Each structure stands twice: as C-alpha cells, then as structure tokens.
C-alpha cells in the first residue's frame, strides 16, 4: 500500500512546477544572454521566495530553530514559507550503487524534505524586545467626558 502524500508536500510540488514555468518564461523573455543566464540559473527556492510568495520585502529567511538561536521570537499567527530542504535521498542511491544494487527510482521531489522558513518581518528580534521594554507603555486613558455630565444623585 502506497503511503499518502503530505498535503503540504503536494502544495509545494504544485507551486514548484509553477515556479519552474515562470523561470523558463523569464529566461525566454530575456533581452540579453546575461539576463537569460541569470533566470536560467535561479533555483526553485529562489523563485518561490522572490516571485511566488508575498514576502512583503523580507530580506532574511531562517528556520524556527535558526531564529531561536539568534534570540528572536516568531510573531503569533505567522505562517511559514514552504521551500525545499537539502536533498537526503541521494545518500540511499550512493549506498545502493556501492553495494552493486540498482538505485531506487523515486519521483524527483521525494528526495527533498520540506523546509519551513520565517522571514525577518515575521519575528521580533532581541533588539526590538529590548526597545519595547525600555519605552514606557502607551496606554490611552479612556474618554470619561460622558460620565462627568451625568448627575450621580439621579443615577442612584
């Protein structure tokens, strides 16, 4: 019985196929050889982060653990950007080849784990936390003008 594919993996495969098509279209539409080479050399992850996802001007992407190591906190409600992690299945193919066996044939995406990234716009850095603690809280006083106009003797 074949294992059911993770829905996130299926979503990432579909997005990756769109990213590959976009990369090919950009390379074909290039006006110079350098521009065509630029687009042809872009990775699927590059295309995902820079052209498929709405990253809102993010400049840095890290995993949850990498942000934690830097002392940053992921903002509540932030959704990770799905990209492909480093390939791990090639080791199995090399091991099989060394044993004189045929490498298992798998679809091209099965070798890659899913990697969940968060951008610098989705975290609170230690510097930002320090600044927030140093600033006095800006709690607005409630507007009490309507209470001042009420005659307390008539209310009781």
CSV table of C-alpha atoms in Angstrom, one decimal:
chain,number,residue,atom,x,y,z
A,1,UNK,CA,0.0,0.0,0.0
A,2,UNK,CA,1.4,3.4,-1.0
A,3,UNK,CA,1.9,6.0,1.6
A,4,UNK,CA,-0.4,9.0,1.4
A,5,UNK,CA,1.4,12.2,0.3
A,6,UNK,CA,1.6,15.0,2.9
A,7,UNK,CA,-0.8,17.8,1.7
A,8,UNK,CA,2.0,20.4,2.3
A,9,UNK,CA,4.3,18.5,0.0
A,10,UNK,CA,1.6,18.3,-2.7
A,11,UNK,CA,1.1,22.1,-2.4
A,12,UNK,CA,4.9,22.7,-2.6
A,13,UNK,CA,5.2,20.4,-5.7
A,14,UNK,CA,2.4,22.4,-7.4
A,15,UNK,CA,4.0,25.7,-6.5
A,16,UNK,CA,7.4,24.5,-7.6
A,17,UNK,CA,6.1,23.5,-11.0
A,18,UNK,CA,4.6,27.0,-11.4
A,19,UNK,CA,7.9,28.5,-10.3
A,20,UNK,CA,9.8,26.4,-12.9
A,21,UNK,CA,7.4,27.6,-15.6
A,22,UNK,CA,7.9,31.2,-14.5
A,23,UNK,CA,11.7,30.8,-14.5
A,24,UNK,CA,11.6,29.3,-18.1
A,25,UNK,CA,9.3,32.2,-19.2
A,26,UNK,CA,11.6,34.8,-17.7
A,27,UNK,CA,14.6,33.2,-19.4
A,28,UNK,CA,12.9,33.0,-22.8
A,29,UNK,CA,11.7,36.7,-22.5
A,30,UNK,CA,15.2,37.9,-21.6
A,31,UNK,CA,16.6,40.5,-23.9
A,32,UNK,CA,20.3,39.7,-23.3
A,33,UNK,CA,22.2,36.5,-23.0
A,34,UNK,CA,23.3,37.6,-19.5
A,35,UNK,CA,19.7,38.1,-18.4
A,36,UNK,CA,18.7,34.7,-19.9
A,37,UNK,CA,21.6,33.1,-18.0
A,38,UNK,CA,20.5,34.9,-14.8
A,39,UNK,CA,17.0,33.5,-15.0
A,40,UNK,CA,18.0,30.0,-16.1
A,41,UNK,CA,20.4,29.8,-13.1
A,42,UNK,CA,17.8,30.7,-10.4
A,43,UNK,CA,16.8,27.9,-8.1
A,44,UNK,CA,13.2,26.8,-7.5
A,45,UNK,CA,13.5,28.1,-3.9
A,46,UNK,CA,14.7,31.5,-5.2
A,47,UNK,CA,11.7,31.6,-7.5
A,48,UNK,CA,9.3,30.6,-4.6
A,49,UNK,CA,10.6,33.2,-2.2
A,50,UNK,CA,11.1,36.1,-4.6
A,51,UNK,CA,8.3,35.6,-7.1
A,52,UNK,CA,5.6,33.1,-5.9
A,53,UNK,CA,5.1,34.1,-2.2
A,54,UNK,CA,4.2,37.5,-1.0
A,55,UNK,CA,7.2,38.1,1.3
A,56,UNK,CA,6.5,41.8,1.8
A,57,UNK,CA,10.0,43.0,1.3
A,58,UNK,CA,11.6,40.4,3.6
A,59,UNK,CA,15.4,40.3,3.4
A,60,UNK,CA,16.3,37.3,5.6
A,61,UNK,CA,14.8,33.9,5.9
A,62,UNK,CA,15.6,31.3,8.6
A,63,UNK,CA,14.1,28.2,10.1
A,64,UNK,CA,12.4,28.4,13.5
A,65,UNK,CA,15.5,26.9,15.2
A,66,UNK,CA,17.8,29.4,13.5
A,67,UNK,CA,15.7,32.4,14.6
A,68,UNK,CA,15.6,31.0,18.2
A,69,UNK,CA,19.4,30.6,18.1
A,70,UNK,CA,19.6,34.3,17.3
A,71,UNK,CA,17.2,35.0,20.3
A,72,UNK,CA,14.3,36.1,18.1
A,73,UNK,CA,10.7,35.2,18.7
A,74,UNK,CA,8.2,34.3,15.9
A,75,UNK,CA,5.2,36.6,15.9
A,76,UNK,CA,2.0,34.9,16.8
A,77,UNK,CA,-0.1,33.8,13.8
A,78,UNK,CA,2.9,33.9,11.4
A,79,UNK,CA,2.7,31.3,8.6
A,80,UNK,CA,5.9,29.6,7.4
A,81,UNK,CA,7.1,29.8,3.8
A,82,UNK,CA,7.5,26.3,2.4
A,83,UNK,CA,10.6,25.6,0.4
A,84,UNK,CA,12.7,22.6,-0.4
A,85,UNK,CA,15.4,21.5,2.1
A,86,UNK,CA,18.7,19.9,1.3
A,87,UNK,CA,18.4,16.5,-0.5
A,88,UNK,CA,18.8,13.5,1.6
A,89,UNK,CA,17.8,10.6,-0.7
A,90,UNK,CA,21.0,10.8,-2.8
A,91,UNK,CA,22.7,9.0,0.1
A,92,UNK,CA,20.5,6.0,-0.4
A,93,UNK,CA,21.2,5.9,-4.1
A,94,UNK,CA,25.0,6.1,-3.5
A,95,UNK,CA,24.8,3.3,-0.9
A,96,UNK,CA,22.9,1.1,-3.3
A,97,UNK,CA,25.4,1.8,-6.0
A,98,UNK,CA,28.3,0.9,-3.7
A,99,UNK,CA,26.6,-2.4,-2.9
A,100,UNK,CA,26.2,-3.0,-6.6
A,101,UNK,CA,22.5,-2.7,-6.4
A,102,UNK,CA,20.2,-0.6,-8.6
A,103,UNK,CA,19.3,2.8,-7.0
A,104,UNK,CA,15.6,3.1,-6.1
A,105,UNK,CA,13.6,5.1,-8.7
A,106,UNK,CA,11.6,7.8,-6.9
A,107,UNK,CA,10.0,10.9,-8.1
A,108,UNK,CA,12.3,13.9,-8.2
A,109,UNK,CA,10.7,15.7,-5.2
A,110,UNK,CA,10.8,12.7,-2.8
A,111,UNK,CA,14.5,13.2,-2.2
A,112,UNK,CA,13.9,16.7,-0.8
A,113,UNK,CA,12.4,17.4,2.7
A,114,UNK,CA,10.1,20.3,3.2
A,115,UNK,CA,11.8,23.3,5.0
A,116,UNK,CA,9.7,25.8,6.9
A,117,UNK,CA,11.1,29.3,6.8
A,118,UNK,CA,10.2,32.5,8.5
A,119,UNK,CA,11.2,36.0,7.3
A,120,UNK,CA,12.7,38.8,9.2
A,121,UNK,CA,9.3,40.5,9.0
A,122,UNK,CA,7.7,37.7,11.0
A,123,UNK,CA,10.0,37.8,14.0
A,124,UNK,CA,10.7,40.0,17.0
A,125,UNK,CA,14.5,40.4,17.4
A,126,UNK,CA,16.2,40.7,20.8
A,127,UNK,CA,16.9,44.3,19.9
A,128,UNK,CA,13.3,45.0,19.3
A,129,UNK,CA,12.3,43.3,22.5
A,130,UNK,CA,14.8,45.5,24.5
A,131,UNK,CA,13.5,48.7,22.8
A,132,UNK,CA,9.9,47.7,23.7
A,133,UNK,CA,10.8,47.1,27.3
A,134,UNK,CA,12.7,50.4,27.5
A,135,UNK,CA,9.8,52.5,26.1
A,136,UNK,CA,7.0,53.4,28.5
A,137,UNK,CA,3.8,51.8,27.5
A,138,UNK,CA,1.4,54.0,25.7
A,139,UNK,CA,-1.9,53.1,27.3
A,140,UNK,CA,-4.5,55.7,26.4
A,141,UNK,CA,-6.7,56.9,29.1
A,142,UNK,CA,-10.4,56.2,28.5
A,143,UNK,CA,-12.6,59.1,27.5
A,144,UNK,CA,-14.6,59.9,30.6
A,145,UNK,CA,-16.4,63.0,29.4
A,146,UNK,CA,-19.8,61.4,29.2
A,147,UNK,CA,-19.5,60.3,32.9
A,148,UNK,CA,-18.7,63.9,34.0
A,149,UNK,CA,-22.0,65.1,32.6
A,150,UNK,CA,-24.2,62.6,34.5
A,151,UNK,CA,-25.7,63.7,37.8
A,152,UNK,CA,-24.7,61.0,40.2
A,153,UNK,CA,-27.7,61.8,42.5
A,154,UNK,CA,-30.2,60.9,39.9
A,155,UNK,CA,-28.5,57.6,38.9
A,156,UNK,CA,-28.7,56.1,42.4
